[in-house]
Amino acid sequence: MTDFQKYIQRYLDNIPSENWLDEMNKSGQKTIEIFSGLTEEQSLFAYDEGKWSLKEMLLHLSDTERVFQYRALAFARGEQAELPGFDENGYADNSYGNERTLDSLLEEYKLVRKSSQIFFQTLNPTALSNIGTANGNPISVETIGKLIVGHNYHHLNIIAERYLPRL
């Protein structure tokens, strides 16, 4: 198994069932439920120095999902050009997430997730097996969809373990 395969497997292992499209809905609802229950003050909490606040994490989920959506769209439509990687910490540093309201971040997350759900649910099944190259690694459209889900569950686990017990 390559380092890239190990890297993505850690996210894929977070998906609780085989039905990743259903899990996309469930992980979205769970995220919305958690963040809807926070106050503005709580959403600024970071469990350690140098770690993202909950607001920054929510925006990270939206940003990452957008990047994955673009990759999936490009490869589903037959794109052959290699797509670049992205620096999640650089994106977070330049997001100014803490300056936004929690409501605006939550609304954005809901819209990005709805967009993913519509895209993957209506995608021609043959396109799921299309493979493209992102950040130097070949990846299928289906795997990208699963990464959206597994990445979301990964952060839900971090929230449950490192954030919520301290709020």
mmCIF file with all atom_site columns, C-alpha atoms in Angstrom:
data_model
loop_
_atom_site.group_PDB
_atom_site.id
_atom_site.type_symbol
_atom_site.label_atom_id
_atom_site.label_alt_id
_atom_site.label_comp_id
_atom_site.label_asym_id
_atom_site.label_entity_id
_atom_site.label_seq_id
_atom_site.pdbx_PDB_ins_code
_atom_site.Cartn_x
_atom_site.Cartn_y
_atom_site.Cartn_z
_atom_site.occupancy
_atom_site.B_iso_or_equiv
_atom_site.pdbx_formal_charge
_atom_site.auth_seq_id
_atom_site.auth_comp_id
_atom_site.auth_asym_id
_atom_site.auth_atom_id
_atom_site.pdbx_PDB_model_num
ATOM 1   C CA . MET A 1 1   ? 0.000   0.000  0.000   1.00 0.00 ? 1   MET A CA 1
ATOM 2   C CA . THR A 1 2   ? 1.405   3.396  -0.993  1.00 0.00 ? 2   THR A CA 1
ATOM 3   C CA . ASP A 1 3   ? 1.628   6.321  1.415   1.00 0.00 ? 3   ASP A CA 1
ATOM 4   C CA . PHE A 1 4   ? -1.255  7.957  -0.476  1.00 0.00 ? 4   PHE A CA 1
ATOM 5   C CA . GLN A 1 5   ? -3.394  4.836  -0.140  1.00 0.00 ? 5   GLN A CA 1
ATOM 6   C CA . LYS A 1 6   ? -2.631  4.725  3.586   1.00 0.00 ? 6   LYS A CA 1
ATOM 7   C CA . TYR A 1 7   ? -3.484  8.406  3.874   1.00 0.00 ? 7   TYR A CA 1
ATOM 8   C CA . ILE A 1 8   ? -6.896  8.094  2.250   1.00 0.00 ? 8   ILE A CA 1
ATOM 9   C CA . GLN A 1 9   ? -7.646  4.759  3.935   1.00 0.00 ? 9   GLN A CA 1
ATOM 10  C CA . ARG A 1 10  ? -7.617  6.463  7.321   1.00 0.00 ? 10  ARG A CA 1
ATOM 11  C CA . TYR A 1 11  ? -10.550 8.561  6.119   1.00 0.00 ? 11  TYR A CA 1
ATOM 12  C CA . LEU A 1 12  ? -12.366 5.744  4.348   1.00 0.00 ? 12  LEU A CA 1
ATOM 13  C CA . ASP A 1 13  ? -12.168 3.636  7.519   1.00 0.00 ? 13  ASP A CA 1
ATOM 14  C CA . ASN A 1 14  ? -14.337 6.258  9.275   1.00 0.00 ? 14  ASN A CA 1
ATOM 15  C CA . ILE A 1 15  ? -17.376 5.542  7.094   1.00 0.00 ? 15  ILE A CA 1
ATOM 16  C CA . PRO A 1 16  ? -19.733 3.454  9.267   1.00 0.00 ? 16  PRO A CA 1
ATOM 17  C CA . SER A 1 17  ? -21.501 1.582  6.445   1.00 0.00 ? 17  SER A CA 1
ATOM 18  C CA . GLU A 1 18  ? -21.101 0.538  2.827   1.00 0.00 ? 18  GLU A CA 1
ATOM 19  C CA . ASN A 1 19  ? -23.760 3.029  1.722   1.00 0.00 ? 19  ASN A CA 1
ATOM 20  C CA . TRP A 1 20  ? -21.532 6.094  1.469   1.00 0.00 ? 20  TRP A CA 1
ATOM 21  C CA . LEU A 1 21  ? -24.235 8.214  -0.169  1.00 0.00 ? 21  LEU A CA 1
ATOM 22  C CA . ASP A 1 22  ? -26.490 7.617  2.820   1.00 0.00 ? 22  ASP A CA 1
ATOM 23  C CA . GLU A 1 23  ? -23.545 8.345  5.107   1.00 0.00 ? 23  GLU A CA 1
ATOM 24  C CA . MET A 1 24  ? -23.001 11.630 3.265   1.00 0.00 ? 24  MET A CA 1
ATOM 25  C CA . ASN A 1 25  ? -26.465 12.650 4.431   1.00 0.00 ? 25  ASN A CA 1
ATOM 26  C CA . LYS A 1 26  ? -25.947 11.307 7.963   1.00 0.00 ? 26  LYS A CA 1
ATOM 27  C CA . SER A 1 27  ? -22.563 12.954 8.466   1.00 0.00 ? 27  SER A CA 1
ATOM 28  C CA . GLY A 1 28  ? -23.973 16.236 7.185   1.00 0.00 ? 28  GLY A CA 1
ATOM 29  C CA . GLN A 1 29  ? -26.923 16.076 9.550   1.00 0.00 ? 29  GLN A CA 1
ATOM 30  C CA . LYS A 1 30  ? -24.662 15.205 12.490  1.00 0.00 ? 30  LYS A CA 1
ATOM 31  C CA . THR A 1 31  ? -22.385 18.145 11.667  1.00 0.00 ? 31  THR A CA 1
ATOM 32  C CA . ILE A 1 32  ? -25.333 20.523 11.402  1.00 0.00 ? 32  ILE A CA 1
ATOM 33  C CA . GLU A 1 33  ? -26.744 19.218 14.691  1.00 0.00 ? 33  GLU A CA 1
ATOM 34  C CA . ILE A 1 34  ? -23.477 19.738 16.569  1.00 0.00 ? 34  ILE A CA 1
ATOM 35  C CA . PHE A 1 35  ? -22.760 23.212 15.212  1.00 0.00 ? 35  PHE A CA 1
ATOM 36  C CA . SER A 1 36  ? -26.376 24.344 15.600  1.00 0.00 ? 36  SER A CA 1
ATOM 37  C CA . GLY A 1 37  ? -26.053 23.652 19.313  1.00 0.00 ? 37  GLY A CA 1
ATOM 38  C CA . LEU A 1 38  ? -23.051 25.926 19.807  1.00 0.00 ? 38  LEU A CA 1
ATOM 39  C CA . THR A 1 39  ? -22.969 29.527 20.884  1.00 0.00 ? 39  THR A CA 1
ATOM 40  C CA . GLU A 1 40  ? -20.764 32.073 19.114  1.00 0.00 ? 40  GLU A CA 1
ATOM 41  C CA . GLU A 1 41  ? -18.390 31.944 22.082  1.00 0.00 ? 41  GLU A CA 1
ATOM 42  C CA . GLN A 1 42  ? -18.192 28.143 22.044  1.00 0.00 ? 42  GLN A CA 1
ATOM 43  C CA . SER A 1 43  ? -17.553 28.136 18.289  1.00 0.00 ? 43  SER A CA 1
ATOM 44  C CA . LEU A 1 44  ? -14.340 30.107 18.872  1.00 0.00 ? 44  LEU A CA 1
ATOM 45  C CA . PHE A 1 45  ? -12.952 27.355 21.113  1.00 0.00 ? 45  PHE A CA 1
ATOM 46  C CA . ALA A 1 46  ? -9.738  25.587 20.086  1.00 0.00 ? 46  ALA A CA 1
ATOM 47  C CA . TYR A 1 47  ? -8.589  22.733 22.309  1.00 0.00 ? 47  TYR A CA 1
ATOM 48  C CA . ASP A 1 48  ? -4.924  23.750 22.156  1.00 0.00 ? 48  ASP A CA 1
ATOM 49  C CA . GLU A 1 49  ? -2.697  26.573 20.965  1.00 0.00 ? 49  GLU A CA 1
ATOM 50  C CA . GLY A 1 50  ? -2.221  26.428 17.219  1.00 0.00 ? 50  GLY A CA 1
ATOM 51  C CA . LYS A 1 51  ? -5.291  24.241 16.680  1.00 0.00 ? 51  LYS A CA 1
ATOM 52  C CA . TRP A 1 52  ? -8.294  25.359 14.690  1.00 0.00 ? 52  TRP A CA 1
ATOM 53  C CA . SER A 1 53  ? -11.318 26.823 16.398  1.00 0.00 ? 53  SER A CA 1
ATOM 54  C CA . LEU A 1 54  ? -14.619 25.085 15.792  1.00 0.00 ? 54  LEU A CA 1
ATOM 55  C CA . LYS A 1 55  ? -15.512 27.875 13.343  1.00 0.00 ? 55  LYS A CA 1
ATOM 56  C CA . GLU A 1 56  ? -12.288 27.294 11.442  1.00 0.00 ? 56  GLU A CA 1
ATOM 57  C CA . MET A 1 57  ? -12.937 23.558 11.398  1.00 0.00 ? 57  MET A CA 1
ATOM 58  C CA . LEU A 1 58  ? -16.422 24.049 9.995   1.00 0.00 ? 58  LEU A CA 1
ATOM 59  C CA . LEU A 1 59  ? -15.057 26.281 7.255   1.00 0.00 ? 59  LEU A CA 1
ATOM 60  C CA . HIS A 1 60  ? -12.298 23.713 6.638   1.00 0.00 ? 60  HIS A CA 1
ATOM 61  C CA . LEU A 1 61  ? -15.004 21.101 6.041   1.00 0.00 ? 61  LEU A CA 1
ATOM 62  C CA . SER A 1 62  ? -16.672 23.370 3.477   1.00 0.00 ? 62  SER A CA 1
ATOM 63  C CA . ASP A 1 63  ? -13.389 24.301 1.793   1.00 0.00 ? 63  ASP A CA 1
ATOM 64  C CA . THR A 1 64  ? -12.186 20.716 1.551   1.00 0.00 ? 64  THR A CA 1
ATOM 65  C CA . GLU A 1 65  ? -15.526 19.508 0.269   1.00 0.00 ? 65  GLU A CA 1
ATOM 66  C CA . ARG A 1 66  ? -15.417 22.165 -2.448  1.00 0.00 ? 66  ARG A CA 1
ATOM 67  C CA . VAL A 1 67  ? -11.950 21.034 -3.525  1.00 0.00 ? 67  VAL A CA 1
ATOM 68  C CA . PHE A 1 68  ? -13.124 17.413 -3.586  1.00 0.00 ? 68  PHE A CA 1
ATOM 69  C CA . GLN A 1 69  ? -16.277 18.392 -5.489  1.00 0.00 ? 69  GLN A CA 1
ATOM 70  C CA . TYR A 1 70  ? -14.210 20.076 -8.169  1.00 0.00 ? 70  TYR A CA 1
ATOM 71  C CA . ARG A 1 71  ? -11.930 17.065 -8.497  1.00 0.00 ? 71  ARG A CA 1
ATOM 72  C CA . ALA A 1 72  ? -14.908 14.713 -8.752  1.00 0.00 ? 72  ALA A CA 1
ATOM 73  C CA . LEU A 1 73  ? -16.621 16.935 -11.313 1.00 0.00 ? 73  LEU A CA 1
ATOM 74  C CA . ALA A 1 74  ? -13.484 17.255 -13.420 1.00 0.00 ? 74  ALA A CA 1
ATOM 75  C CA . PHE A 1 75  ? -12.765 13.527 -13.449 1.00 0.00 ? 75  PHE A CA 1
ATOM 76  C CA . ALA A 1 76  ? -16.427 12.588 -13.962 1.00 0.00 ? 76  ALA A CA 1
ATOM 77  C CA . ARG A 1 77  ? -16.413 14.775 -17.062 1.00 0.00 ? 77  ARG A CA 1
ATOM 78  C CA . GLY A 1 78  ? -13.230 13.176 -18.388 1.00 0.00 ? 78  GLY A CA 1
ATOM 79  C CA . GLU A 1 79  ? -10.583 15.706 -17.382 1.00 0.00 ? 79  GLU A CA 1
ATOM 80  C CA . GLN A 1 80  ? -7.122  14.343 -18.151 1.00 0.00 ? 80  GLN A CA 1
ATOM 81  C CA . ALA A 1 81  ? -5.022  17.187 -16.738 1.00 0.00 ? 81  ALA A CA 1
ATOM 82  C CA . GLU A 1 82  ? -3.522  16.650 -13.309 1.00 0.00 ? 82  GLU A CA 1
ATOM 83  C CA . LEU A 1 83  ? -5.184  18.746 -10.626 1.00 0.00 ? 83  LEU A CA 1
ATOM 84  C CA . PRO A 1 84  ? -3.104  20.404 -7.910  1.00 0.00 ? 84  PRO A CA 1
ATOM 85  C CA . GLY A 1 85  ? -3.092  19.590 -4.236  1.00 0.00 ? 85  GLY A CA 1
ATOM 86  C CA . PHE A 1 86  ? -3.984  22.171 -1.621  1.00 0.00 ? 86  PHE A CA 1
ATOM 87  C CA . ASP A 1 87  ? -2.555  23.196 1.715   1.00 0.00 ? 87  ASP A CA 1
ATOM 88  C CA . GLU A 1 88  ? -5.367  22.863 4.237   1.00 0.00 ? 88  GLU A CA 1
ATOM 89  C CA . ASN A 1 89  ? -3.481  24.902 6.820   1.00 0.00 ? 89  ASN A CA 1
ATOM 90  C CA . GLY A 1 90  ? -2.826  27.668 4.318   1.00 0.00 ? 90  GLY A CA 1
ATOM 91  C CA . TYR A 1 91  ? -6.497  27.711 3.427   1.00 0.00 ? 91  TYR A CA 1
ATOM 92  C CA . ALA A 1 92  ? -7.453  27.891 7.109   1.00 0.00 ? 92  ALA A CA 1
ATOM 93  C CA . ASP A 1 93  ? -4.923  30.660 7.773   1.00 0.00 ? 93  ASP A CA 1
ATOM 94  C CA . ASN A 1 94  ? -6.486  32.715 4.996   1.00 0.00 ? 94  ASN A CA 1
ATOM 95  C CA . SER A 1 95  ? -10.131 31.859 5.690   1.00 0.00 ? 95  SER A CA 1
ATOM 96  C CA . TYR A 1 96  ? -10.808 34.411 8.446   1.00 0.00 ? 96  TYR A CA 1
ATOM 97  C CA . GLY A 1 97  ? -13.369 31.936 9.712   1.00 0.00 ? 97  GLY A CA 1
ATOM 98  C CA . ASN A 1 98  ? -13.304 33.357 13.220  1.00 0.00 ? 98  ASN A CA 1
ATOM 99  C CA . GLU A 1 99  ? -14.434 36.725 11.867  1.00 0.00 ? 99  GLU A CA 1
ATOM 100 C CA . ARG A 1 100 ? -17.628 35.258 10.439  1.00 0.00 ? 100 ARG A CA 1
ATOM 101 C CA . THR A 1 101 ? -20.790 34.392 12.298  1.00 0.00 ? 101 THR A CA 1
ATOM 102 C CA . LEU A 1 102 ? -21.443 30.784 13.134  1.00 0.00 ? 102 LEU A CA 1
ATOM 103 C CA . ASP A 1 103 ? -24.779 31.044 11.328  1.00 0.00 ? 103 ASP A CA 1
ATOM 104 C CA . SER A 1 104 ? -23.088 32.123 8.089   1.00 0.00 ? 104 SER A CA 1
ATOM 105 C CA . LEU A 1 105 ? -20.570 29.280 8.300   1.00 0.00 ? 105 LEU A CA 1
ATOM 106 C CA . LEU A 1 106 ? -23.306 26.779 9.009   1.00 0.00 ? 106 LEU A CA 1
ATOM 107 C CA . GLU A 1 107 ? -25.412 28.028 6.101   1.00 0.00 ? 107 GLU A CA 1
ATOM 108 C CA . GLU A 1 108 ? -22.408 27.701 3.807   1.00 0.00 ? 108 GLU A CA 1
ATOM 109 C CA . TYR A 1 109 ? -21.729 24.152 5.011   1.00 0.00 ? 109 TYR A CA 1
ATOM 110 C CA . LYS A 1 110 ? -25.359 23.172 4.392   1.00 0.00 ? 110 LYS A CA 1
ATOM 111 C CA . LEU A 1 111 ? -25.257 24.517 0.833   1.00 0.00 ? 111 LEU A CA 1
ATOM 112 C CA . VAL A 1 112 ? -21.919 22.891 0.007   1.00 0.00 ? 112 VAL A CA 1
ATOM 113 C CA . ARG A 1 113 ? -23.145 19.550 1.367   1.00 0.00 ? 113 ARG A CA 1
ATOM 114 C CA . LYS A 1 114 ? -26.450 19.791 -0.526  1.00 0.00 ? 114 LYS A CA 1
ATOM 115 C CA . SER A 1 115 ? -24.456 20.455 -3.683  1.00 0.00 ? 115 SER A CA 1
ATOM 116 C CA . SER A 1 116 ? -22.357 17.318 -3.073  1.00 0.00 ? 116 SER A CA 1
ATOM 117 C CA . GLN A 1 117 ? -25.428 15.217 -2.432  1.00 0.00 ? 117 GLN A CA 1
ATOM 118 C CA . ILE A 1 118 ? -27.141 16.335 -5.640  1.00 0.00 ? 118 ILE A CA 1
ATOM 119 C CA . PHE A 1 119 ? -23.976 15.866 -7.687  1.00 0.00 ? 119 PHE A CA 1
ATOM 120 C CA . PHE A 1 120 ? -23.176 12.348 -6.494  1.00 0.00 ? 120 PHE A CA 1
ATOM 121 C CA . GLN A 1 121 ? -26.794 11.145 -6.419  1.00 0.00 ? 121 GLN A CA 1
ATOM 122 C CA . THR A 1 122 ? -27.406 12.217 -10.008 1.00 0.00 ? 122 THR A CA 1
ATOM 123 C CA . LEU A 1 123 ? -24.034 11.229 -11.423 1.00 0.00 ? 123 LEU A CA 1
ATOM 124 C CA . ASN A 1 124 ? -24.145 8.563  -14.104 1.00 0.00 ? 124 ASN A CA 1
ATOM 125 C CA . PRO A 1 125 ? -22.936 5.391  -12.338 1.00 0.00 ? 125 PRO A CA 1
ATOM 126 C CA . THR A 1 126 ? -20.287 4.744  -14.994 1.00 0.00 ? 126 THR A CA 1
ATOM 127 C CA . ALA A 1 127 ? -18.633 8.076  -14.157 1.00 0.00 ? 127 ALA A CA 1
ATOM 128 C CA . LEU A 1 128 ? -17.962 6.881  -10.598 1.00 0.00 ? 128 LEU A CA 1
ATOM 129 C CA . SER A 1 129 ? -15.176 4.670  -11.934 1.00 0.00 ? 129 SER A CA 1
ATOM 130 C CA . ASN A 1 130 ? -13.484 7.476  -13.879 1.00 0.00 ? 130 ASN A CA 1
ATOM 131 C CA . ILE A 1 131 ? -9.961  8.063  -12.649 1.00 0.00 ? 131 ILE A CA 1
ATOM 132 C CA . GLY A 1 132 ? -7.994  11.257 -12.657 1.00 0.00 ? 132 GLY A CA 1
ATOM 133 C CA . THR A 1 133 ? -4.834  12.511 -11.026 1.00 0.00 ? 133 THR A CA 1
ATOM 134 C CA . ALA A 1 134 ? -4.861  14.966 -8.133  1.00 0.00 ? 134 ALA A CA 1
ATOM 135 C CA . ASN A 1 135 ? -1.785  16.038 -6.228  1.00 0.00 ? 135 ASN A CA 1
ATOM 136 C CA . GLY A 1 136 ? 0.233   13.439 -8.144  1.00 0.00 ? 136 GLY A CA 1
ATOM 137 C CA . ASN A 1 137 ? -2.027  10.513 -7.237  1.00 0.00 ? 137 ASN A CA 1
ATOM 138 C CA . PRO A 1 138 ? -4.600  8.624  -9.300  1.00 0.00 ? 138 PRO A CA 1
ATOM 139 C CA . ILE A 1 139 ? -8.048  8.567  -7.711  1.00 0.00 ? 139 ILE A CA 1
ATOM 140 C CA . SER A 1 140 ? -11.553 7.594  -8.800  1.00 0.00 ? 140 SER A CA 1
ATOM 141 C CA . VAL A 1 141 ? -14.628 9.778  -8.658  1.00 0.00 ? 141 VAL A CA 1
ATOM 142 C CA . GLU A 1 142 ? -16.252 7.316  -6.248  1.00 0.00 ? 142 GLU A CA 1
ATOM 143 C CA . THR A 1 143 ? -13.264 7.418  -3.920  1.00 0.00 ? 143 THR A CA 1
ATOM 144 C CA . ILE A 1 144 ? -13.418 11.210 -3.887  1.00 0.00 ? 144 ILE A CA 1
ATOM 145 C CA . GLY A 1 145 ? -17.085 11.005 -2.882  1.00 0.00 ? 145 GLY A CA 1
ATOM 146 C CA . LYS A 1 146 ? -16.201 8.590  -0.120  1.00 0.00 ? 146 LYS A CA 1
ATOM 147 C CA . LEU A 1 147 ? -13.389 10.901 1.013   1.00 0.00 ? 147 LEU A CA 1
ATOM 148 C CA . ILE A 1 148 ? -15.891 13.715 1.494   1.00 0.00 ? 148 ILE A CA 1
ATOM 149 C CA . VAL A 1 149 ? -17.800 11.447 3.864   1.00 0.00 ? 149 VAL A CA 1
ATOM 150 C CA . GLY A 1 150 ? -14.794 9.928  5.637   1.00 0.00 ? 150 GLY A CA 1
ATOM 151 C CA . HIS A 1 151 ? -13.132 13.310 6.071   1.00 0.00 ? 151 HIS A CA 1
ATOM 152 C CA . ASN A 1 152 ? -16.314 14.698 7.621   1.00 0.00 ? 152 ASN A CA 1
ATOM 153 C CA . TYR A 1 153 ? -16.553 11.744 10.029  1.00 0.00 ? 153 TYR A CA 1
ATOM 154 C CA . HIS A 1 154 ? -12.855 12.166 10.874  1.00 0.00 ? 154 HIS A CA 1
ATOM 155 C CA . HIS A 1 155 ? -13.524 15.716 12.043  1.00 0.00 ? 155 HIS A CA 1
ATOM 156 C CA . LEU A 1 156 ? -16.716 14.719 13.847  1.00 0.00 ? 156 LEU A CA 1
ATOM 157 C CA . ASN A 1 157 ? -14.592 12.249 15.813  1.00 0.00 ? 157 ASN A CA 1
ATOM 158 C CA . ILE A 1 158 ? -12.063 14.958 16.664  1.00 0.00 ? 158 ILE A CA 1
ATOM 159 C CA . ILE A 1 159 ? -14.867 17.273 17.767  1.00 0.00 ? 159 ILE A CA 1
ATOM 160 C CA . ALA A 1 160 ? -16.326 14.553 20.006  1.00 0.00 ? 160 ALA A CA 1
ATOM 161 C CA . GLU A 1 161 ? -12.962 13.633 21.518  1.00 0.00 ? 161 GLU A CA 1
ATOM 162 C CA . ARG A 1 162 ? -11.157 16.975 21.836  1.00 0.00 ? 162 ARG A CA 1
ATOM 163 C CA . TYR A 1 163 ? -13.666 19.807 21.696  1.00 0.00 ? 163 TYR A CA 1
ATOM 164 C CA . LEU A 1 164 ? -17.080 18.903 23.121  1.00 0.00 ? 164 LEU A CA 1
ATOM 165 C CA . PRO A 1 165 ? -15.779 17.469 26.428  1.00 0.00 ? 165 PRO A CA 1
ATOM 166 C CA . ARG A 1 166 ? -14.090 20.813 27.129  1.00 0.00 ? 166 ARG A CA 1
ATOM 167 C CA . LEU A 1 167 ? -16.981 23.116 26.287  1.00 0.00 ? 167 LEU A CA 1
#
